[in-house]
Amino acid sequence: MFLLMPTNQYSSILGKYYPKQKHWLKMLGLMLVLSVSLTLLNLLICRSCSQTRADMLVTFGYNFCYTTGLWLANGLPSELLNRYVDWTQNPLRRFLTTVLVSLVASLVVIFVVSAAFRVGYFHRPLWSINWQSYAIPLGITLIVSLFMHSRSFLLSWREVSVRAQRLEKENAQAQADSLRRQLDPHFLFNSLNALTSLVEENDPARAARFIRQLSQVYRYVLESQNQEVVTLPEELQFGEAYLFLQRTRLGEGLQVERHFPAAAPLDEWLVPPLALQLLLENAIKHNATSQRNPLHISLTLDEVDRTLTVRNSRHVRRLGAGESGGVGLKNLQARYAYLTARPVLIEQSATEFTVVLPLLELR
């Protein structure tokens, strides 16, 4: 498959299990509890050591600065890298980059905390810091960092896999439901009635064109049933054929306007097959039409936002039992969710119903 959700969405999924800024208060509380526990543990281990209240406060402060600093050194780089470095393109490179950045940040934290306490509190020279001051904290950081990154990556990758499978199933179901609906015998029945009227009116030219357009509609439906996407010009050409059939049946009761930029790169954009036809059919099916009060449909292409907007006036009519299953738009949204993170926008008011379709691009 060549169209998927954008990379930044996968990156955000793969970063879900890392600490986030909104969890800072919770994590700071956890660091506080951990620091108190380490201070009490130190007191229990060294019972023979005479420790004043000030010594315990210093020990607590030392532990709190270390635990909080190392947590930030491992959590924040991962969160920032999720925005700029993609997991999906090269997972090993991303993993090694994250671990390396975390280790460097941890070294900085260890140096700053050690220097601050040695120079600021114990009044020792800066060069008295030796490698033993780094060994144990850095070793613990490396173990915790590897565990955290491995766990986050595996849990997130599993979620991506489950989501992809679910979307694939929904897309397959949506395509099947869409095709079954597109071949609805009501459409063929109405088209044959319109063709019969043309024959009875002794208008062979229009009848021949009607047959060609009807053939084009069904040919397109059959040819596109195994395709995930089609080019926008193909879909628009199909929409023209479909609208010709409907205008033949409804006459002046159906008015269609198109607002397309003259130099728009239509061939570069893609849409799911039959997406436009679904919106046109819904507009005609759910609204009453007459020559005095026609149904207005407008198609607007936005080159900047890369969207196709289908807007129709509302003259709501009551549908018969079984005439509408109410699943067409849901199926369309499911098909788009399988292809892109950009949603199908649906808006309605008392006078208009609007659907905005994102235009897809090859990646």
Short mmCIF file of N, CA and C in Angstrom, two decimals, residues 46-212:
data_model
loop_
_atom_site.label_atom_id
_atom_site.label_comp_id
_atom_site.label_asym_id
_atom_site.label_seq_id
_atom_site.Cartn_x
_atom_site.Cartn_y
_atom_site.Cartn_z
N CYS A 46 23.32 2.82 57.08
CA CYS A 46 24.43 3.40 57.84
C CYS A 46 23.93 3.83 59.22
N ARG A 47 23.53 2.86 60.04
CA ARG A 47 23.03 3.17 61.37
C ARG A 47 24.11 3.75 62.28
N SER A 48 25.37 3.30 62.03
CA SER A 48 26.46 3.78 62.88
C SER A 48 26.89 5.20 62.55
N CYS A 49 26.45 5.69 61.37
CA CYS A 49 26.82 7.05 60.97
C CYS A 49 25.98 8.05 61.77
N SER A 50 26.65 9.02 62.34
CA SER A 50 25.94 10.06 63.09
C SER A 50 25.47 11.13 62.11
N GLN A 51 24.17 11.14 61.84
CA GLN A 51 23.62 12.06 60.86
C GLN A 51 22.67 13.03 61.55
N THR A 52 22.96 14.29 61.37
CA THR A 52 22.08 15.33 61.91
C THR A 52 20.91 15.56 60.95
N ARG A 53 19.99 16.37 61.42
CA ARG A 53 18.84 16.70 60.56
C ARG A 53 19.30 17.40 59.29
N ALA A 54 20.35 18.25 59.43
CA ALA A 54 20.87 18.94 58.24
C ALA A 54 21.47 17.96 57.26
N ASP A 55 22.18 16.92 57.77
CA ASP A 55 22.76 15.91 56.89
C ASP A 55 21.67 15.16 56.13
N MET A 56 20.57 14.84 56.81
CA MET A 56 19.47 14.14 56.14
C MET A 56 18.84 15.02 55.07
N LEU A 57 18.71 16.32 55.35
CA LEU A 57 18.15 17.22 54.35
C LEU A 57 19.06 17.32 53.13
N VAL A 58 20.37 17.35 53.38
CA VAL A 58 21.31 17.40 52.26
C VAL A 58 21.23 16.11 51.44
N THR A 59 21.16 14.99 52.15
CA THR A 59 21.04 13.70 51.44
C THR A 59 19.75 13.66 50.62
N PHE A 60 18.66 14.14 51.22
CA PHE A 60 17.39 14.18 50.48
C PHE A 60 17.50 15.09 49.25
N GLY A 61 18.08 16.27 49.44
CA GLY A 61 18.23 17.18 48.31
C GLY A 61 19.08 16.60 47.20
N TYR A 62 20.16 15.92 47.61
CA TYR A 62 21.05 15.27 46.65
C TYR A 62 20.29 14.21 45.85
N ASN A 63 19.53 13.37 46.54
CA ASN A 63 18.75 12.31 45.89
C ASN A 63 17.66 12.90 44.98
N PHE A 64 17.01 13.95 45.46
CA PHE A 64 15.93 14.55 44.67
C PHE A 64 16.48 15.18 43.39
N CYS A 65 17.60 15.88 43.50
CA CYS A 65 18.20 16.49 42.31
C CYS A 65 18.63 15.43 41.31
N TYR A 66 19.21 14.33 41.81
CA TYR A 66 19.64 13.26 40.93
C TYR A 66 18.45 12.59 40.23
N THR A 67 17.47 12.16 41.01
CA THR A 67 16.34 11.41 40.43
C THR A 67 15.55 12.28 39.46
N THR A 68 15.28 13.53 39.85
CA THR A 68 14.51 14.42 38.98
C THR A 68 15.30 14.77 37.73
N GLY A 69 16.59 15.08 37.92
CA GLY A 69 17.42 15.43 36.77
C GLY A 69 17.56 14.30 35.78
N LEU A 70 17.77 13.08 36.29
CA LEU A 70 17.93 11.94 35.39
C LEU A 70 16.60 11.58 34.71
N TRP A 71 15.50 11.78 35.42
CA TRP A 71 14.20 11.54 34.78
C TRP A 71 13.99 12.52 33.63
N LEU A 72 14.28 13.81 33.88
CA LEU A 72 14.14 14.80 32.81
C LEU A 72 15.12 14.53 31.67
N ALA A 73 16.34 14.10 32.01
CA ALA A 73 17.35 13.83 30.98
C ALA A 73 16.95 12.69 30.08
N ASN A 74 16.12 11.77 30.57
CA ASN A 74 15.68 10.64 29.75
C ASN A 74 14.31 10.86 29.13
N GLY A 75 13.45 11.62 29.81
CA GLY A 75 12.10 11.81 29.29
C GLY A 75 11.99 12.90 28.25
N LEU A 76 12.56 14.08 28.52
CA LEU A 76 12.41 15.21 27.60
C LEU A 76 13.07 14.98 26.24
N PRO A 77 14.30 14.43 26.17
CA PRO A 77 14.86 14.17 24.83
C PRO A 77 13.99 13.25 23.99
N SER A 78 13.39 12.24 24.62
CA SER A 78 12.53 11.32 23.87
C SER A 78 11.30 12.04 23.33
N GLU A 79 10.71 12.90 24.16
CA GLU A 79 9.53 13.63 23.71
C GLU A 79 9.87 14.59 22.58
N LEU A 80 11.02 15.27 22.67
CA LEU A 80 11.42 16.19 21.62
C LEU A 80 11.78 15.45 20.34
N LEU A 81 12.47 14.31 20.46
CA LEU A 81 12.85 13.55 19.26
C LEU A 81 11.63 12.99 18.54
N ASN A 82 10.54 12.74 19.27
CA ASN A 82 9.32 12.24 18.63
C ASN A 82 8.78 13.23 17.61
N ARG A 83 9.12 14.51 17.76
CA ARG A 83 8.61 15.54 16.85
C ARG A 83 9.48 15.68 15.60
N TYR A 84 10.73 15.26 15.68
CA TYR A 84 11.65 15.55 14.59
C TYR A 84 12.31 14.32 13.98
N VAL A 85 12.40 13.23 14.71
CA VAL A 85 13.06 12.03 14.21
C VAL A 85 12.04 10.91 14.12
N ASP A 86 11.90 10.35 12.92
CA ASP A 86 10.84 9.37 12.65
C ASP A 86 11.26 7.98 13.11
N TRP A 87 10.37 7.32 13.85
CA TRP A 87 10.59 5.93 14.24
C TRP A 87 10.46 4.99 13.05
N THR A 88 9.52 5.29 12.14
CA THR A 88 9.15 4.32 11.11
C THR A 88 10.18 4.18 10.01
N GLN A 89 10.96 5.24 9.74
CA GLN A 89 11.91 5.18 8.65
C GLN A 89 13.13 4.34 8.99
N ASN A 90 13.66 4.52 10.20
CA ASN A 90 14.85 3.77 10.62
C ASN A 90 14.78 3.58 12.14
N PRO A 91 14.07 2.55 12.60
CA PRO A 91 13.88 2.35 14.05
C PRO A 91 15.19 2.21 14.82
N LEU A 92 16.17 1.46 14.26
CA LEU A 92 17.43 1.24 14.97
C LEU A 92 18.17 2.57 15.15
N ARG A 93 18.20 3.36 14.09
CA ARG A 93 18.88 4.66 14.17
C ARG A 93 18.19 5.56 15.19
N ARG A 94 16.86 5.56 15.19
CA ARG A 94 16.13 6.38 16.14
C ARG A 94 16.39 5.90 17.57
N PHE A 95 16.41 4.58 17.77
CA PHE A 95 16.65 4.01 19.10
C PHE A 95 18.04 4.41 19.61
N LEU A 96 19.05 4.24 18.77
CA LEU A 96 20.42 4.58 19.18
C LEU A 96 20.57 6.08 19.43
N THR A 97 19.90 6.89 18.60
CA THR A 97 19.95 8.34 18.79
C THR A 97 19.34 8.73 20.13
N THR A 98 18.20 8.12 20.45
CA THR A 98 17.54 8.43 21.71
C THR A 98 18.40 8.05 22.90
N VAL A 99 18.98 6.85 22.86
CA VAL A 99 19.83 6.41 23.97
C VAL A 99 21.06 7.30 24.10
N LEU A 100 21.67 7.66 22.96
CA LEU A 100 22.86 8.51 23.00
C LEU A 100 22.54 9.88 23.58
N VAL A 101 21.45 10.48 23.13
CA VAL A 101 21.06 11.80 23.64
C VAL A 101 20.76 11.72 25.13
N SER A 102 20.09 10.65 25.56
CA SER A 102 19.76 10.49 26.97
C SER A 102 21.03 10.35 27.82
N LEU A 103 22.00 9.58 27.31
CA LEU A 103 23.25 9.40 28.05
C LEU A 103 24.02 10.71 28.17
N VAL A 104 24.10 11.47 27.09
CA VAL A 104 24.79 12.75 27.14
C VAL A 104 24.09 13.69 28.12
N ALA A 105 22.75 13.74 28.05
CA ALA A 105 22.00 14.59 28.98
C ALA A 105 22.21 14.13 30.43
N SER A 106 22.28 12.79 30.63
CA SER A 106 22.50 12.26 31.97
C SER A 106 23.88 12.65 32.49
N LEU A 107 24.89 12.61 31.62
CA LEU A 107 26.23 13.04 32.03
C LEU A 107 26.24 14.50 32.47
N VAL A 108 25.52 15.32 31.74
CA VAL A 108 25.43 16.74 32.11
C VAL A 108 24.77 16.89 33.48
N VAL A 109 23.68 16.14 33.70
CA VAL A 109 22.97 16.22 34.98
C VAL A 109 23.88 15.76 36.12
N ILE A 110 24.56 14.63 35.92
CA ILE A 110 25.45 14.11 36.97
C ILE A 110 26.55 15.12 37.29
N PHE A 111 27.13 15.72 36.27
CA PHE A 111 28.20 16.70 36.49
C PHE A 111 27.67 17.92 37.24
N VAL A 112 26.53 18.44 36.80
CA VAL A 112 25.98 19.65 37.42
C VAL A 112 25.62 19.41 38.88
N VAL A 113 24.94 18.27 39.17
CA VAL A 113 24.54 17.97 40.55
C VAL A 113 25.77 17.75 41.43
N SER A 114 26.73 16.96 40.93
CA SER A 114 27.94 16.68 41.71
C SER A 114 28.72 17.97 41.97
N ALA A 115 28.89 18.78 40.94
CA ALA A 115 29.63 20.03 41.09
C ALA A 115 28.93 20.97 42.05
N ALA A 116 27.60 21.05 41.94
CA ALA A 116 26.85 21.97 42.80
C ALA A 116 27.01 21.60 44.27
N PHE A 117 26.92 20.30 44.61
CA PHE A 117 27.02 19.90 46.00
C PHE A 117 28.47 19.93 46.50
N ARG A 118 29.41 19.51 45.67
CA ARG A 118 30.80 19.49 46.10
C ARG A 118 31.34 20.91 46.30
N VAL A 119 31.05 21.77 45.35
CA VAL A 119 31.58 23.14 45.43
C VAL A 119 30.70 24.02 46.31
N GLY A 120 29.40 23.92 46.13
CA GLY A 120 28.51 24.82 46.83
C GLY A 120 28.27 24.48 48.28
N TYR A 121 28.25 23.19 48.62
CA TYR A 121 27.95 22.80 50.01
C TYR A 121 29.19 22.30 50.75
N PHE A 122 29.94 21.38 50.10
CA PHE A 122 31.10 20.81 50.78
C PHE A 122 32.37 21.65 50.60
N HIS A 123 32.29 22.66 49.74
CA HIS A 123 33.40 23.59 49.52
C HIS A 123 34.68 22.86 49.09
N ARG A 124 34.52 21.90 48.22
CA ARG A 124 35.67 21.19 47.65
C ARG A 124 35.94 21.72 46.25
N PRO A 125 37.16 21.57 45.78
CA PRO A 125 37.46 22.06 44.42
C PRO A 125 36.76 21.24 43.35
N LEU A 126 36.51 21.85 42.22
CA LEU A 126 35.78 21.20 41.14
C LEU A 126 36.51 19.97 40.62
N TRP A 127 37.85 20.02 40.60
CA TRP A 127 38.60 18.88 40.06
C TRP A 127 38.64 17.67 40.99
N SER A 128 38.02 17.80 42.14
CA SER A 128 37.96 16.64 43.04
C SER A 128 36.93 15.61 42.59
N ILE A 129 36.12 15.98 41.62
CA ILE A 129 35.14 15.02 41.08
C ILE A 129 35.88 13.96 40.26
N ASN A 130 35.70 12.70 40.60
CA ASN A 130 36.38 11.62 39.89
C ASN A 130 35.37 10.77 39.13
N TRP A 131 35.91 9.79 38.37
CA TRP A 131 35.03 8.99 37.52
C TRP A 131 34.06 8.13 38.31
N GLN A 132 34.43 7.81 39.60
CA GLN A 132 33.50 7.01 40.41
C GLN A 132 32.18 7.73 40.63
N SER A 133 32.22 9.06 40.57
CA SER A 133 30.98 9.83 40.75
C SER A 133 30.01 9.62 39.60
N TYR A 134 30.55 9.18 38.47
CA TYR A 134 29.72 8.98 37.28
C TYR A 134 29.32 7.52 37.08
N ALA A 135 30.12 6.59 37.55
CA ALA A 135 29.97 5.19 37.18
C ALA A 135 28.60 4.63 37.58
N ILE A 136 28.29 4.71 38.87
CA ILE A 136 27.03 4.10 39.34
C ILE A 136 25.80 4.82 38.77
N PRO A 137 25.70 6.17 38.88
CA PRO A 137 24.52 6.83 38.29
C PRO A 137 24.37 6.58 36.79
N LEU A 138 25.52 6.59 36.09
CA LEU A 138 25.44 6.40 34.65
C LEU A 138 25.05 4.96 34.30
N GLY A 139 25.55 4.01 35.07
CA GLY A 139 25.16 2.61 34.83
C GLY A 139 23.68 2.40 35.06
N ILE A 140 23.18 2.97 36.16
CA ILE A 140 21.73 2.85 36.44
C ILE A 140 20.93 3.54 35.34
N THR A 141 21.40 4.70 34.91
CA THR A 141 20.71 5.44 33.84
C THR A 141 20.66 4.62 32.55
N LEU A 142 21.77 3.99 32.21
CA LEU A 142 21.81 3.19 30.98
C LEU A 142 20.82 2.04 31.03
N ILE A 143 20.77 1.34 32.16
CA ILE A 143 19.84 0.20 32.30
C ILE A 143 18.39 0.68 32.23
N VAL A 144 18.07 1.73 33.00
CA VAL A 144 16.70 2.25 33.00
C VAL A 144 16.32 2.81 31.64
N SER A 145 17.26 3.50 30.99
CA SER A 145 16.98 4.08 29.68
C SER A 145 16.70 3.00 28.64
N LEU A 146 17.53 1.97 28.60
CA LEU A 146 17.30 0.88 27.66
C LEU A 146 15.95 0.21 27.91
N PHE A 147 15.63 -0.01 29.18
CA PHE A 147 14.34 -0.64 29.51
C PHE A 147 13.18 0.25 29.07
N MET A 148 13.27 1.55 29.40
CA MET A 148 12.17 2.46 29.09
C MET A 148 11.96 2.60 27.59
N HIS A 149 13.05 2.77 26.83
CA HIS A 149 12.92 2.95 25.39
C HIS A 149 12.43 1.67 24.72
N SER A 150 12.95 0.53 25.16
CA SER A 150 12.52 -0.74 24.57
C SER A 150 11.05 -0.99 24.86
N ARG A 151 10.64 -0.75 26.08
CA ARG A 151 9.24 -0.96 26.45
C ARG A 151 8.33 -0.03 25.66
N SER A 152 8.70 1.25 25.59
CA SER A 152 7.87 2.22 24.88
C SER A 152 7.76 1.87 23.40
N PHE A 153 8.89 1.50 22.81
CA PHE A 153 8.88 1.17 21.39
C PHE A 153 8.00 -0.06 21.10
N LEU A 154 8.16 -1.12 21.90
CA LEU A 154 7.41 -2.35 21.66
C LEU A 154 5.93 -2.15 21.88
N LEU A 155 5.55 -1.47 22.98
CA LEU A 155 4.13 -1.23 23.24
C LEU A 155 3.51 -0.35 22.16
N SER A 156 4.23 0.67 21.74
CA SER A 156 3.70 1.58 20.72
C SER A 156 3.62 0.90 19.36
N TRP A 157 4.64 0.12 19.02
CA TRP A 157 4.62 -0.59 17.74
C TRP A 157 3.46 -1.58 17.69
N ARG A 158 3.19 -2.22 18.81
CA ARG A 158 2.06 -3.14 18.86
C ARG A 158 0.75 -2.39 18.63
N GLU A 159 0.64 -1.20 19.22
CA GLU A 159 -0.58 -0.41 19.03
C GLU A 159 -0.74 0.01 17.58
N VAL A 160 0.36 0.40 16.93
CA VAL A 160 0.30 0.76 15.52
C VAL A 160 -0.16 -0.42 14.69
N SER A 161 0.37 -1.60 14.99
CA SER A 161 0.00 -2.79 14.24
C SER A 161 -1.47 -3.12 14.41
N VAL A 162 -1.96 -3.05 15.64
CA VAL A 162 -3.37 -3.33 15.90
C VAL A 162 -4.26 -2.32 15.19
N ARG A 163 -3.84 -1.03 15.24
CA ARG A 163 -4.65 0.00 14.59
C ARG A 163 -4.66 -0.19 13.08
N ALA A 164 -3.53 -0.55 12.51
CA ALA A 164 -3.47 -0.77 11.06
C ALA A 164 -4.38 -1.93 10.65
N GLN A 165 -4.36 -3.00 11.43
CA GLN A 165 -5.22 -4.14 11.12
C GLN A 165 -6.69 -3.77 11.23
N ARG A 166 -7.01 -2.99 12.27
CA ARG A 166 -8.41 -2.59 12.44
C ARG A 166 -8.87 -1.69 11.29
N LEU A 167 -8.02 -0.73 10.91
CA LEU A 167 -8.38 0.17 9.82
C LEU A 167 -8.48 -0.58 8.50
N GLU A 168 -7.60 -1.58 8.31
CA GLU A 168 -7.68 -2.38 7.08
C GLU A 168 -8.99 -3.14 7.02
N LYS A 169 -9.41 -3.69 8.15
CA LYS A 169 -10.69 -4.42 8.18
C LYS A 169 -11.86 -3.47 7.93
N GLU A 170 -11.81 -2.28 8.58
CA GLU A 170 -12.89 -1.32 8.37
C GLU A 170 -12.93 -0.83 6.92
N ASN A 171 -11.74 -0.65 6.33
CA ASN A 171 -11.70 -0.20 4.95
C ASN A 171 -12.28 -1.24 4.01
N ALA A 172 -11.92 -2.51 4.24
CA ALA A 172 -12.46 -3.57 3.39
C ALA A 172 -13.98 -3.64 3.52
N GLN A 173 -14.48 -3.52 4.75
CA GLN A 173 -15.92 -3.56 4.96
C GLN A 173 -16.59 -2.35 4.33
N ALA A 174 -15.95 -1.18 4.46
CA ALA A 174 -16.52 0.04 3.88
C ALA A 174 -16.57 -0.04 2.37
N GLN A 175 -15.50 -0.59 1.76
CA GLN A 175 -15.49 -0.72 0.30
C GLN A 175 -16.58 -1.68 -0.16
N ALA A 176 -16.73 -2.79 0.56
CA ALA A 176 -17.77 -3.75 0.18
C ALA A 176 -19.16 -3.13 0.30
N ASP A 177 -19.41 -2.44 1.44
CA ASP A 177 -20.71 -1.80 1.62
C ASP A 177 -20.94 -0.71 0.58
N SER A 178 -19.86 0.03 0.27
CA SER A 178 -19.99 1.11 -0.71
C SER A 178 -20.35 0.57 -2.08
N LEU A 179 -19.68 -0.50 -2.49
CA LEU A 179 -19.97 -1.06 -3.81
C LEU A 179 -21.37 -1.65 -3.88
N ARG A 180 -21.78 -2.32 -2.79
CA ARG A 180 -23.15 -2.86 -2.78
C ARG A 180 -24.16 -1.73 -2.91
N ARG A 181 -23.88 -0.60 -2.24
CA ARG A 181 -24.80 0.51 -2.29
C ARG A 181 -24.79 1.18 -3.65
N GLN A 182 -23.58 1.29 -4.26
CA GLN A 182 -23.50 1.96 -5.55
C GLN A 182 -24.28 1.20 -6.63
N LEU A 183 -24.34 -0.10 -6.51
CA LEU A 183 -25.08 -0.92 -7.47
C LEU A 183 -26.53 -1.12 -7.05
N ASP A 184 -27.01 -0.19 -6.25
CA ASP A 184 -28.39 -0.23 -5.78
C ASP A 184 -29.33 -0.30 -6.98
N PRO A 185 -30.23 -1.26 -6.99
CA PRO A 185 -31.15 -1.38 -8.14
C PRO A 185 -32.05 -0.17 -8.32
N HIS A 186 -32.25 0.66 -7.25
CA HIS A 186 -33.07 1.85 -7.41
C HIS A 186 -32.47 2.81 -8.44
N PHE A 187 -31.15 2.94 -8.42
CA PHE A 187 -30.51 3.82 -9.39
C PHE A 187 -30.72 3.30 -10.81
N LEU A 188 -30.52 2.00 -11.01
CA LEU A 188 -30.72 1.41 -12.33
C LEU A 188 -32.19 1.53 -12.75
N PHE A 189 -33.10 1.31 -11.81
CA PHE A 189 -34.52 1.41 -12.12
C PHE A 189 -34.88 2.82 -12.58
N ASN A 190 -34.39 3.84 -11.85
CA ASN A 190 -34.68 5.23 -12.23
C ASN A 190 -34.05 5.58 -13.57
N SER A 191 -32.85 5.07 -13.81
CA SER A 191 -32.17 5.35 -15.07
C SER A 191 -32.92 4.72 -16.24
N LEU A 192 -33.39 3.50 -16.08
CA LEU A 192 -34.14 2.84 -17.15
C LEU A 192 -35.46 3.56 -17.42
N ASN A 193 -36.09 4.08 -16.38
CA ASN A 193 -37.31 4.87 -16.58
C ASN A 193 -37.02 6.12 -17.39
N ALA A 194 -35.89 6.79 -17.07
CA ALA A 194 -35.52 7.99 -17.83
C ALA A 194 -35.21 7.65 -19.28
N LEU A 195 -34.53 6.52 -19.49
CA LEU A 195 -34.23 6.09 -20.85
C LEU A 195 -35.50 5.77 -21.62
N THR A 196 -36.45 5.15 -20.94
CA THR A 196 -37.73 4.84 -21.59
C THR A 196 -38.43 6.11 -22.05
N SER A 197 -38.37 7.15 -21.20
CA SER A 197 -39.00 8.43 -21.55
C SER A 197 -38.35 9.04 -22.79
N LEU A 198 -37.02 8.94 -22.90
CA LEU A 198 -36.33 9.47 -24.07
C LEU A 198 -36.73 8.73 -25.33
N VAL A 199 -36.87 7.42 -25.21
CA VAL A 199 -37.28 6.62 -26.37
C VAL A 199 -38.69 6.99 -26.80
N GLU A 200 -39.58 7.14 -25.83
CA GLU A 200 -40.97 7.48 -26.15
C GLU A 200 -41.08 8.89 -26.73
N GLU A 201 -40.15 9.76 -26.32
CA GLU A 201 -40.15 11.12 -26.87
C GLU A 201 -39.51 11.17 -28.25
N ASN A 202 -39.04 10.01 -28.75
CA ASN A 202 -38.41 9.91 -30.06
C ASN A 202 -37.22 10.86 -30.17
N ASP A 203 -36.33 10.73 -29.18
CA ASP A 203 -35.10 11.55 -29.15
C ASP A 203 -33.91 10.60 -29.15
N PRO A 204 -33.57 10.01 -30.31
CA PRO A 204 -32.52 8.99 -30.35
C PRO A 204 -31.14 9.53 -29.97
N ALA A 205 -30.85 10.79 -30.27
CA ALA A 205 -29.52 11.32 -29.95
C ALA A 205 -29.31 11.36 -28.44
N ARG A 206 -30.29 11.90 -27.72
CA ARG A 206 -30.17 11.95 -26.26
C ARG A 206 -30.22 10.57 -25.65
N ALA A 207 -31.04 9.68 -26.25
CA ALA A 207 -31.12 8.31 -25.74
C ALA A 207 -29.78 7.59 -25.90
N ALA A 208 -29.13 7.79 -27.06
CA ALA A 208 -27.83 7.15 -27.29
C ALA A 208 -26.79 7.69 -26.32
N ARG A 209 -26.81 9.01 -26.11
CA ARG A 209 -25.83 9.58 -25.15
C ARG A 209 -26.12 9.09 -23.74
N PHE A 210 -27.40 8.97 -23.41
CA PHE A 210 -27.77 8.46 -22.08
C PHE A 210 -27.23 7.06 -21.88
N ILE A 211 -27.35 6.22 -22.89
CA ILE A 211 -26.86 4.84 -22.79
C ILE A 211 -25.34 4.83 -22.61
N ARG A 212 -24.65 5.69 -23.35
CA ARG A 212 -23.18 5.75 -23.22
C ARG A 212 -22.77 6.19 -21.81
#
